[in-house]
Amino acid sequence: MDRSILFFCVILAVLAVHPSAQGQPQKCSKLLIRKEWRTLTHDEKTKWVGAVKVHHPSSFGHHDNTVLGGKRSLYDDFSYSHAAVGDRVHGNAYFLPWRAFFLSPSLLQAYTDMRVDRWYTYLFDTSLRQTCGYSGPTPYWDWTRDHANLFGAPVFEDSAEYGLGGTGDCDSSPEADCAVTTGAFAPSAGTFELAWPVPHPLRRNLTLLTGWFPHERPQNRTLGPDYVRNVTEQTTGDFFRFQHAMELLHNHVHNFVGGDLAGDCPKAIPEDDCQGMADSFTPNEPLFWLHHAQLDRLWSEWQHHHPSNFAAFSGMPLAPHNLTDPRYDAEAHADHQMPFDIQSVPVAPRRVFDTESWPLCYRYTNEE
Ligand SMILES: *[C@@H]1O[C@H](CO)[C@@H](O)[C@H](O)[C@H]1NC(C)=O
Ligand SMILES: *[C@@H]1O[C@H](CO)[C@@H](O)[C@H](O)[C@H]1NC(C)=O
Ligand SMILES: *[C@@H]1O[C@H](CO)[C@@H](O)[C@H](O)[C@H]1NC(C)=O
Ligand SMILES: *[C@@H]1O[C@H](CO)[C@@H](O)[C@H](O)[C@H]1NC(C)=O
Ligand SMILES: [Cu+2]
């Protein structure tokens, strides 16, 4: 695609999410429906995969173009902004949710912030539609359906047309780095180049691991519907506690899938050079978007579970490890702006409460 046209599209996308200059409330002209991955037809899956694989050069070439020599793509821009926003902590609680702590391979502890995730996945979806011509349903992965057999989850289908592929090759040679060799994102299925934060193949290392704490249970015991139901029933009106519980599930999926989604450092790069880069690697994995849409869906279900949940928003949106740290903003409220670096203008949490109002304009199908 012509670069100037692409740039134009992105500018339009950014303007489209900016509050109307005239102050006129805008309405959704239609609602997009988000669907569970396994309910998509092969054709719908093929189109989504195809849109993700389309290589559009980065619209923001001035960022780090010396490092990447203009190789960065629009897809890489999302990996860039996922981490870039988190790197700038300006005494604002909303920066912290982007931080991930890179301690050891396959052990990612990321703070997830439902409001940030909602806007970020929305921006990615909008980008697929506006610059990659996607018009099908936005997919999510309801891993609660697969908790008893995570390895057999339909998201890991091998089809070179519509499958996301299975676990990577971790041991065919000493250099094997869990590169994904099956499905539509394998090198044999056509180009899917990841350039940010370093050029590398898509990596995956499916493993049942425990989470951060030694007493945590393996993923196939935490990711089921019982846990979600318990959380929903026990956190009415308390956004902070709900979000905190979702964090465990969020991390367990990242850790189970491993590789890029777990923020692992590629073998070819010295571990020290990967410090703080975990959250640049995680969006490299297309499953990232299906997982985060699922978390967004669970939040949406929680919001509709009880009237006091819908706009619930409590002080500290984070796990308060250190309450004296000034970065934990106890005064955080629904009108504070969340920054999105190159992806969009800042957005106030209040604007993302209702997915069915402008500009979000989507809803989730009922599971059945
Ligand atoms: C978790 O997976 C292990 C290994 O596949 C299996 O033995 C165990 O039964 C599973 N547990 C649950 C609760 O699904
Ligand atoms: C894959 O994950 C397992 C379990 O964490 C780990 O022992 C192994 O080293 C990983 N393989 C690679 C190549 O990273
Ligand atoms: C859900 O809550 C019930 C009752 O407190 C408890 O027995 C059960 O273990 C919980 N399930 C999960 C998966 O946490
Ligand atoms: C908590 O944060 C404050 C302010 O940043 C810092 O001085 C202190 O060392 C931190 N305490 C711990 C236990 O990390
Ligand atoms: Cu995540």
GROMACS .gro file of C-alpha atoms and ligand atoms in nm:
model
  425
    1MET     CA    1   0.000   0.000   0.000
    2ASP     CA    2   0.117   0.349  -0.075
    3ARG     CA    3   0.283   0.490   0.232
    4SER     CA    4   0.106   0.824   0.223
    5ILE     CA    5  -0.230   0.651   0.197
    6LEU     CA    6  -0.137   0.431   0.488
    7PHE     CA    7  -0.033   0.730   0.692
    8PHE     CA    8  -0.358   0.899   0.602
    9CYS     CA    9  -0.553   0.595   0.722
   10VAL     CA   10  -0.379   0.595   1.054
   11ILE     CA   11  -0.433   0.967   1.101
   12LEU     CA   12  -0.800   0.912   1.029
   13ALA     CA   13  -0.805   0.632   1.283
   14VAL     CA   14  -0.656   0.860   1.544
   15LEU     CA   15  -0.896   1.142   1.463
   16ALA     CA   16  -1.185   0.900   1.469
   17VAL     CA   17  -1.123   0.830   1.835
   18HIS     CA   18  -1.076   1.191   1.928
   19PRO     CA   19  -1.373   1.353   2.096
   20SER     CA   20  -1.571   1.551   1.847
   21ALA     CA   21  -1.455   1.909   1.819
   22GLN     CA   22  -1.810   2.035   1.810
   23GLY     CA   23  -1.892   1.854   2.132
   24GLN     CA   24  -2.171   1.666   1.954
   25PRO     CA   25  -2.227   1.327   2.115
   26GLN     CA   26  -2.155   1.069   1.848
   27LYS     CA   27  -2.355   0.753   1.804
   28CYS     CA   28  -2.259   0.407   1.685
   29SER     CA   29  -2.390   0.347   1.336
   30LYS     CA   30  -2.369  -0.026   1.400
   31LEU     CA   31  -2.239  -0.266   1.665
   32LEU     CA   32  -1.957  -0.502   1.576
   33ILE     CA   33  -1.994  -0.850   1.720
   34ARG     CA   34  -1.700  -1.024   1.883
   35LYS     CA   35  -1.701  -1.402   1.858
   36GLU     CA   36  -1.522  -1.696   2.014
   37TRP     CA   37  -1.244  -1.822   1.786
   38ARG     CA   38  -1.388  -2.175   1.748
   39THR     CA   39  -1.723  -2.038   1.634
   40LEU     CA   40  -1.569  -1.854   1.339
   41THR     CA   41  -1.598  -2.023   1.001
   42HIS     CA   42  -1.278  -2.127   0.825
   43ASP     CA   43  -1.331  -1.835   0.590
   44GLU     CA   44  -1.362  -1.587   0.878
   45LYS     CA   45  -1.050  -1.726   1.045
   46THR     CA   46  -0.860  -1.711   0.716
   47LYS     CA   47  -0.952  -1.346   0.671
   48TRP     CA   48  -0.851  -1.249   1.024
   49VAL     CA   49  -0.519  -1.433   0.994
   50GLY     CA   50  -0.465  -1.273   0.652
   51ALA     CA   51  -0.528  -0.924   0.787
   52VAL     CA   52  -0.283  -0.978   1.074
   53LYS     CA   53  -0.020  -1.101   0.827
   54VAL     CA   54  -0.049  -0.812   0.584
   55HIS     CA   55   0.275  -0.623   0.605
   56HIS     CA   56   0.222  -0.248   0.623
   57PRO     CA   57   0.537  -0.047   0.687
   58SER     CA   58   0.531   0.136   1.016
   59SER     CA   59   0.354   0.469   0.999
   60PHE     CA   60   0.592   0.601   1.256
   61GLY     CA   61   0.922   0.539   1.085
   62HIS     CA   62   1.092   0.816   1.276
   63HIS     CA   63   1.088   0.600   1.588
   64ASP     CA   64   1.406   0.398   1.604
   65ASN     CA   65   1.440   0.378   1.227
   66THR     CA   66   1.815   0.363   1.266
   67VAL     CA   67   1.787   0.039   1.460
   68LEU     CA   68   1.541  -0.132   1.234
   69GLY     CA   69   1.627   0.029   0.903
   70GLY     CA   70   1.264   0.093   0.817
   71LYS     CA   71   1.176  -0.275   0.858
   72ARG     CA   72   0.923  -0.209   1.128
   73SER     CA   73   0.562  -0.275   1.036
   74LEU     CA   74   0.230  -0.146   1.152
   75TYR     CA   75   0.205  -0.470   1.352
   76ASP     CA   76   0.536  -0.390   1.522
   77ASP     CA   77   0.402  -0.047   1.615
   78PHE     CA   78   0.164  -0.218   1.854
   79SER     CA   79   0.447  -0.410   2.019
   80TYR     CA   80   0.639  -0.087   2.038
   81SER     CA   81   0.363   0.111   2.204
   82HIS     CA   82   0.274  -0.171   2.444
   83ALA     CA   83   0.613  -0.130   2.606
   84ALA     CA   84   0.687   0.232   2.525
   85VAL     CA   85   0.394   0.359   2.725
   86GLY     CA   86   0.499   0.148   3.020
   87ASP     CA   87   0.848   0.288   3.015
   88ARG     CA   88   0.738   0.637   3.093
   89VAL     CA   89   0.632   0.650   3.450
   90HIS     CA   90   0.535   1.005   3.533
   91GLY     CA   91   0.380   0.969   3.876
   92ASN     CA   92   0.060   0.847   3.718
   93ALA     CA   93  -0.108   0.523   3.814
   94TYR     CA   94  -0.210   0.456   3.458
   95PHE     CA   95   0.141   0.404   3.337
   96LEU     CA   96   0.211   0.119   3.569
   97PRO     CA   97  -0.037  -0.130   3.430
   98TRP     CA   98   0.184  -0.153   3.126
   99ARG     CA   99   0.485  -0.265   3.318
  100ALA     CA  100   0.584  -0.626   3.312
  101PHE     CA  101   0.857  -0.763   3.529
  102PHE     CA  102   1.107  -0.968   3.343
  103LEU     CA  103   1.257  -1.208   3.593
  104SER     CA  104   1.314  -1.537   3.415
  105PRO     CA  105   1.207  -1.698   3.090
  106SER     CA  106   0.851  -1.826   3.088
  107LEU     CA  107   0.767  -1.644   3.406
  108LEU     CA  108   0.601  -1.320   3.327
  109GLN     CA  109   0.427  -1.112   3.586
  110ALA     CA  110   0.235  -0.846   3.405
  111TYR     CA  111  -0.002  -0.602   3.561
  112THR     CA  112  -0.310  -0.601   3.353
  113ASP     CA  113  -0.539  -0.305   3.354
  114MET     CA  114  -0.878  -0.386   3.207
  115ARG     CA  115  -0.941  -0.031   3.090
  116VAL     CA  116  -0.609   0.000   2.914
  117ASP     CA  117  -0.656  -0.343   2.756
  118ARG     CA  118  -0.999  -0.250   2.628
  119TRP     CA  119  -0.872   0.053   2.444
  120TYR     CA  120  -0.555  -0.117   2.320
  121THR     CA  121  -0.737  -0.417   2.172
  122TYR     CA  122  -0.991  -0.179   2.023
  123LEU     CA  123  -0.711   0.017   1.853
  124PHE     CA  124  -0.563  -0.302   1.709
  125ASP     CA  125  -0.901  -0.414   1.584
  126THR     CA  126  -0.962  -0.072   1.430
  127SER     CA  127  -0.625  -0.087   1.260
  128LEU     CA  128  -0.705  -0.428   1.107
  129ARG     CA  129  -1.028  -0.287   0.970
  130GLN     CA  130  -0.902   0.047   0.847
  131THR     CA  131  -0.564  -0.043   0.706
  132CYS     CA  132  -0.588  -0.415   0.639
  133GLY     CA  133  -0.944  -0.431   0.506
  134TYR     CA  134  -1.071  -0.672   0.772
  135SER     CA  135  -1.448  -0.676   0.810
  136GLY     CA  136  -1.525  -0.999   0.994
  137PRO     CA  137  -1.590  -1.068   1.360
  138THR     CA  138  -1.325  -0.979   1.617
  139PRO     CA  139  -1.216  -1.308   1.771
  140TYR     CA  140  -1.153  -1.391   2.135
  141TRP     CA  141  -1.022  -1.711   2.292
  142ASP     CA  142  -1.242  -1.835   2.575
  143TRP     CA  143  -0.980  -2.049   2.745
  144THR     CA  144  -1.227  -2.152   3.016
  145ARG     CA  145  -1.364  -2.395   2.756
  146ASP     CA  146  -1.023  -2.555   2.719
  147HIS     CA  147  -0.893  -2.557   3.074
  148ALA     CA  148  -0.906  -2.937   3.105
  149ASN     CA  149  -0.710  -2.982   2.783
  150LEU     CA  150  -0.525  -2.661   2.713
  151PHE     CA  151  -0.285  -2.831   2.471
  152GLY     CA  152  -0.577  -2.935   2.254
  153ALA     CA  153  -0.737  -2.589   2.237
  154PRO     CA  154  -0.871  -2.507   1.889
  155VAL     CA  155  -0.664  -2.188   1.878
  156PHE     CA  156  -0.360  -2.412   1.821
  157GLU     CA  157  -0.492  -2.559   1.495
  158ASP     CA  158  -0.226  -2.642   1.237
  159SER     CA  159  -0.398  -2.524   0.919
  160ALA     CA  160  -0.164  -2.311   0.712
  161GLU     CA  161  -0.466  -2.107   0.597
  162TYR     CA  162  -0.650  -2.035   0.917
  163GLY     CA  163  -0.472  -2.198   1.214
  164LEU     CA  164  -0.260  -2.009   1.463
  165GLY     CA  165  -0.034  -2.317   1.485
  166GLY     CA  166   0.086  -2.525   1.777
  167THR     CA  167   0.378  -2.519   2.015
  168GLY     CA  168   0.717  -2.422   1.876
  169ASP     CA  169   1.023  -2.630   1.798
  170CYS     CA  170   1.224  -2.608   2.119
  171ASP     CA  171   1.466  -2.896   2.072
  172SER     CA  172   1.538  -3.008   1.715
  173SER     CA  173   1.879  -2.842   1.741
  174PRO     CA  174   2.074  -2.645   2.003
  175GLU     CA  175   1.969  -2.324   1.826
  176ALA     CA  176   1.602  -2.419   1.821
  177ASP     CA  177   1.429  -2.140   2.003
  178CYS     CA  178   1.069  -2.260   2.011
  179ALA     CA  179   0.996  -2.107   1.670
  180VAL     CA  180   0.641  -2.185   1.558
  181THR     CA  181   0.659  -2.421   1.259
  182THR     CA  182   0.292  -2.501   1.203
  183GLY     CA  183  -0.014  -2.298   1.116
  184ALA     CA  184  -0.051  -1.976   0.924
  185PHE     CA  185   0.222  -1.787   1.111
  186ALA     CA  186   0.494  -2.044   1.039
  187PRO     CA  187   0.764  -1.928   0.792
  188SER     CA  188   0.646  -2.199   0.550
  189ALA     CA  189   0.303  -2.033   0.534
  190GLY     CA  190   0.426  -1.699   0.406
  191THR     CA  191   0.565  -1.384   0.552
  192PHE     CA  192   0.501  -1.286   0.907
  193GLU     CA  193   0.801  -1.083   1.008
  194LEU     CA  194   0.846  -0.955   1.358
  195ALA     CA  195   1.091  -0.670   1.383
  196TRP     CA  196   1.020  -0.520   1.722
  197PRO     CA  197   1.200  -0.514   1.960
  198VAL     CA  198   1.441  -0.731   1.757
  199PRO     CA  199   1.386  -0.935   1.439
  200HIS     CA  200   1.294  -1.289   1.545
  201PRO     CA  201   1.054  -1.571   1.455
  202LEU     CA  202   0.725  -1.614   1.640
  203ARG     CA  203   0.801  -1.835   1.941
  204ARG     CA  204   0.581  -2.057   2.155
  205ASN     CA  205   0.658  -2.310   2.428
  206LEU     CA  206   0.334  -2.457   2.562
  207THR     CA  207   0.399  -2.569   2.919
  208LEU     CA  208   0.183  -2.612   3.225
  209LEU     CA  209   0.360  -2.397   3.478
  210THR     CA  210   0.265  -2.246   3.803
  211GLY     CA  211   0.252  -1.874   3.830
  212TRP     CA  212   0.447  -1.627   4.032
  213PHE     CA  213   0.407  -1.787   4.372
  214PRO     CA  214   0.520  -2.140   4.454
  215HIS     CA  215   0.178  -2.232   4.592
  216GLU     CA  216   0.000  -2.139   4.270
  217ARG     CA  217  -0.173  -2.415   4.084
  218PRO     CA  218  -0.098  -2.506   3.722
  219GLN     CA  219  -0.293  -2.324   3.455
  220ASN     CA  220  -0.533  -2.606   3.383
  221ARG     CA  221  -0.664  -2.573   3.739
  222THR     CA  222  -0.705  -2.196   3.740
  223LEU     CA  223  -0.836  -2.115   3.394
  224GLY     CA  224  -1.172  -2.286   3.429
  225PRO     CA  225  -1.522  -2.143   3.454
  226ASP     CA  226  -1.542  -2.208   3.831
  227TYR     CA  227  -1.269  -1.961   3.908
  228VAL     CA  228  -1.426  -1.696   3.685
  229ARG     CA  229  -1.767  -1.753   3.844
  230ASN     CA  230  -1.621  -1.729   4.194
  231VAL     CA  231  -1.444  -1.406   4.113
  232THR     CA  232  -1.756  -1.256   3.959
  233GLU     CA  233  -1.967  -1.347   4.259
  234GLN     CA  234  -1.715  -1.231   4.516
  235THR     CA  235  -1.615  -0.891   4.380
  236THR     CA  236  -1.943  -0.708   4.330
  237GLY     CA  237  -1.883  -0.334   4.305
  238ASP     CA  238  -1.511  -0.375   4.362
  239PHE     CA  239  -1.323  -0.315   4.040
  240PHE     CA  240  -0.987  -0.330   4.211
  241ARG     CA  241  -1.040  -0.680   4.347
  242PHE     CA  242  -1.196  -0.802   4.024
  243GLN     CA  243  -0.903  -0.675   3.822
  244HIS     CA  244  -0.658  -0.824   4.067
  245ALA     CA  245  -0.819  -1.166   4.026
  246MET     CA  246  -0.820  -1.134   3.647
  247GLU     CA  247  -0.450  -1.067   3.665
  248LEU     CA  248  -0.383  -1.422   3.777
  249LEU     CA  249  -0.569  -1.565   3.480
  250HIS     CA  250  -0.405  -1.313   3.251
  251ASN     CA  251  -0.059  -1.418   3.365
  252HIS     CA  252  -0.137  -1.788   3.358
  253VAL     CA  253  -0.226  -1.775   2.989
  254HIS     CA  254   0.088  -1.577   2.908
  255ASN     CA  255   0.297  -1.830   3.101
  256PHE     CA  256   0.126  -2.137   2.959
  257VAL     CA  257   0.180  -2.030   2.597
  258GLY     CA  258   0.540  -1.926   2.667
  259GLY     CA  259   0.780  -1.787   2.407
  260ASP     CA  260   0.682  -1.443   2.284
  261LEU     CA  261   0.361  -1.432   2.486
  262ALA     CA  262   0.563  -1.494   2.803
  263GLY     CA  263   0.810  -1.223   2.709
  264ASP     CA  264   1.098  -1.472   2.680
  265CYS     CA  265   1.427  -1.337   2.554
  266PRO     CA  266   1.528  -1.490   2.218
  267LYS     CA  267   1.825  -1.727   2.257
  268ALA     CA  268   2.026  -1.530   2.003
  269ILE     CA  269   2.027  -1.225   2.229
  270PRO     CA  270   2.215  -1.190   2.557
  271GLU     CA  271   1.968  -1.200   2.844
  272ASP     CA  272   2.098  -0.865   2.970
  273ASP     CA  273   1.999  -0.699   2.644
  274CYS     CA  274   1.642  -0.815   2.701
  275GLN     CA  275   1.600  -0.644   3.038
  276GLY     CA  276   1.265  -0.472   3.049
  277MET     CA  277   1.168  -0.591   2.702
  278ALA     CA  278   0.921  -0.859   2.805
  279ASP     CA  279   0.621  -0.648   2.720
  280SER     CA  280   0.763  -0.565   2.379
  281PHE     CA  281   0.764  -0.935   2.291
  282THR     CA  282   0.418  -1.025   2.419
  283PRO     CA  283   0.207  -0.858   2.143
  284ASN     CA  284   0.428  -1.029   1.881
  285GLU     CA  285   0.210  -1.333   1.943
  286PRO     CA  286  -0.120  -1.303   1.750
  287LEU     CA  287  -0.284  -1.495   2.035
  288PHE     CA  288  -0.220  -1.186   2.247
  289TRP     CA  289  -0.521  -1.020   2.084
  290LEU     CA  290  -0.749  -1.320   2.135
  291HIS     CA  291  -0.645  -1.349   2.499
  292HIS     CA  292  -0.689  -0.981   2.575
  293ALA     CA  293  -1.026  -0.975   2.401
  294GLN     CA  294  -1.126  -1.261   2.632
  295LEU     CA  295  -1.023  -1.060   2.939
  296ASP     CA  296  -1.218  -0.768   2.800
  297ARG     CA  297  -1.518  -0.996   2.754
  298LEU     CA  298  -1.494  -1.118   3.114
  299TRP     CA  299  -1.485  -0.758   3.231
  300SER     CA  300  -1.788  -0.682   3.016
  301GLU     CA  301  -1.973  -0.980   3.166
  302TRP     CA  302  -1.877  -0.866   3.515
  303GLN     CA  303  -2.000  -0.515   3.436
  304HIS     CA  304  -2.340  -0.652   3.340
  305HIS     CA  305  -2.355  -0.900   3.628
  306HIS     CA  306  -2.458  -0.631   3.879
  307PRO     CA  307  -2.559  -0.265   3.840
  308SER     CA  308  -2.289  -0.151   4.083
  309ASN     CA  309  -2.022  -0.312   3.865
  310PHE     CA  310  -2.087  -0.127   3.544
  311ALA     CA  311  -1.896   0.192   3.614
  312ALA     CA  312  -1.708   0.063   3.917
  313PHE     CA  313  -1.365   0.210   3.937
  314SER     CA  314  -1.165   0.205   4.253
  315GLY     CA  315  -0.869   0.405   4.363
  316MET     CA  316  -0.560   0.205   4.295
  317PRO     CA  317  -0.592   0.004   3.979
  318LEU     CA  318  -0.284  -0.199   4.066
  319ALA     CA  319  -0.156  -0.461   4.298
  320PRO     CA  320  -0.018  -0.237   4.570
  321HIS     CA  321   0.320  -0.394   4.639
  322ASN     CA  322   0.457  -0.070   4.772
  323LEU     CA  323   0.202   0.179   4.894
  324THR     CA  324   0.460   0.445   4.965
  325ASP     CA  325   0.575   0.446   4.606
  326PRO     CA  326   0.444   0.775   4.466
  327ARG     CA  327   0.368   0.603   4.135
  328TYR     CA  328   0.069   0.437   4.299
  329ASP     CA  329  -0.183   0.709   4.252
  330ALA     CA  330  -0.443   0.663   4.521
  331GLU     CA  331  -0.648   0.946   4.373
  332ALA     CA  332  -0.686   0.775   4.037
  333HIS     CA  333  -1.030   0.835   3.899
  334ALA     CA  334  -1.237   0.770   3.592
  335ASP     CA  335  -1.153   1.099   3.424
  336HIS     CA  336  -0.778   1.070   3.438
  337GLN     CA  337  -0.630   1.026   3.094
  338MET     CA  338  -0.465   0.699   2.994
  339PRO     CA  339  -0.176   0.760   2.752
  340PHE     CA  340  -0.126   0.547   2.439
  341ASP     CA  341   0.195   0.683   2.295
  342ILE     CA  342   0.192   0.663   1.915
  343GLN     CA  343  -0.132   0.467   1.891
  344SER     CA  344  -0.391   0.719   1.996
  345VAL     CA  345  -0.475   1.033   2.185
  346PRO     CA  346  -0.504   0.981   2.563
  347VAL     CA  347  -0.834   0.836   2.674
  348ALA     CA  348  -1.023   0.868   3.001
  349PRO     CA  349  -1.135   0.539   3.158
  350ARG     CA  350  -1.494   0.664   3.168
  351ARG     CA  351  -1.506   0.656   2.789
  352VAL     CA  352  -1.441   0.282   2.775
  353PHE     CA  353  -1.698   0.163   3.027
  354ASP     CA  354  -1.971   0.107   2.772
  355THR     CA  355  -1.852  -0.104   2.478
  356GLU     CA  356  -2.181  -0.040   2.302
  357SER     CA  357  -2.138   0.335   2.286
  358TRP     CA  358  -1.924   0.548   2.061
  359PRO     CA  359  -1.641   0.511   1.977
  360LEU     CA  360  -1.608   0.145   2.080
  361CYS     CA  361  -1.934   0.019   1.926
  362TYR     CA  362  -1.907  -0.355   1.985
  363ARG     CA  363  -2.044  -0.630   2.199
  364TYR     CA  364  -1.976  -0.995   2.270
  365THR     CA  365  -2.194  -1.278   2.154
  366ASN     CA  366  -2.345  -1.497   2.417
  367GLU     CA  367  -2.138  -1.811   2.448
  368GLU     CA  368  -2.398  -2.055   2.318
  369LIG     C1  369  -0.385  -3.081   3.401
  369LIG     O1  370  -0.298  -3.139   3.306
  369LIG     C2  371  -0.231  -3.253   3.354
  369LIG     C3  372  -0.126  -3.291   3.252
  369LIG     O2  373  -0.183  -3.294   3.122
  369LIG     C4  374  -0.333  -3.362   3.380
  369LIG     O3  375  -0.269  -3.477   3.431
  369LIG     C5  376  -0.435  -3.312   3.482
  369LIG     O4  377  -0.537  -3.406   3.498
  369LIG     C6  378  -0.495  -3.180   3.435
  369LIG     N1  379  -0.578  -3.127   3.541
  369LIG     C7  380  -0.693  -3.065   3.518
  369LIG     C8  381  -0.766  -3.015   3.637
  369LIG     O5  382  -0.737  -3.048   3.405
  370LIG     C1  383   1.034  -2.433   2.728
  370LIG     O1  384   0.972  -2.425   2.856
  370LIG     C2  385   1.025  -2.517   2.950
  370LIG     C3  386   0.943  -2.506   3.076
  370LIG     O2  387   0.952  -2.378   3.129
  370LIG     C4  388   1.170  -2.483   2.977
  370LIG     O3  389   1.226  -2.576   3.067
  370LIG     C5  390   1.247  -2.486   2.847
  370LIG     O4  391   1.379  -2.443   2.869
  370LIG     C6  392   1.183  -2.399   2.743
  370LIG     N1  393   1.252  -2.417   2.618
  370LIG     C7  394   1.315  -2.320   2.554
  370LIG     C8  395   1.393  -2.357   2.433
  370LIG     O5  396   1.307  -2.203   2.591
  371LIG     C1  397  -1.492  -2.151   4.413
  371LIG     O1  398  -1.544  -2.123   4.540
  371LIG     C2  399  -1.581  -2.239   4.611
  371LIG     C3  400  -1.653  -2.197   4.738
  371LIG     O2  401  -1.577  -2.102   4.808
  371LIG     C4  402  -1.455  -2.320   4.640
  371LIG     O3  403  -1.487  -2.439   4.709
  371LIG     C5  404  -1.389  -2.358   4.508
  371LIG     O4  405  -1.266  -2.422   4.531
  371LIG     C6  406  -1.363  -2.232   4.426
  371LIG     N1  407  -1.317  -2.273   4.295
  371LIG     C7  408  -1.204  -2.224   4.241
  371LIG     C8  409  -1.164  -2.281   4.108
  371LIG     O5  410  -1.136  -2.139   4.294
  372LIG     C1  411   0.879   0.198   4.815
  372LIG     O1  412   0.882   0.315   4.732
  372LIG     C2  413   0.959   0.421   4.788
  372LIG     C3  414   0.941   0.541   4.697
  372LIG     O2  415   0.967   0.507   4.561
  372LIG     C4  416   1.104   0.376   4.799
  372LIG     O3  417   1.182   0.481   4.858
  372LIG     C5  418   1.113   0.253   4.887
  372LIG     O4  419   1.245   0.204   4.890
  372LIG     C6  420   1.020   0.142   4.834
  372LIG     N1  421   1.016   0.033   4.927
  372LIG     C7  422   1.033  -0.093   4.887
  372LIG     C8  423   1.023  -0.195   4.995
  372LIG     O5  424   1.052  -0.124   4.770
  373CU      CU  425  -0.132  -0.970   2.855
   0.00000   0.00000   0.00000
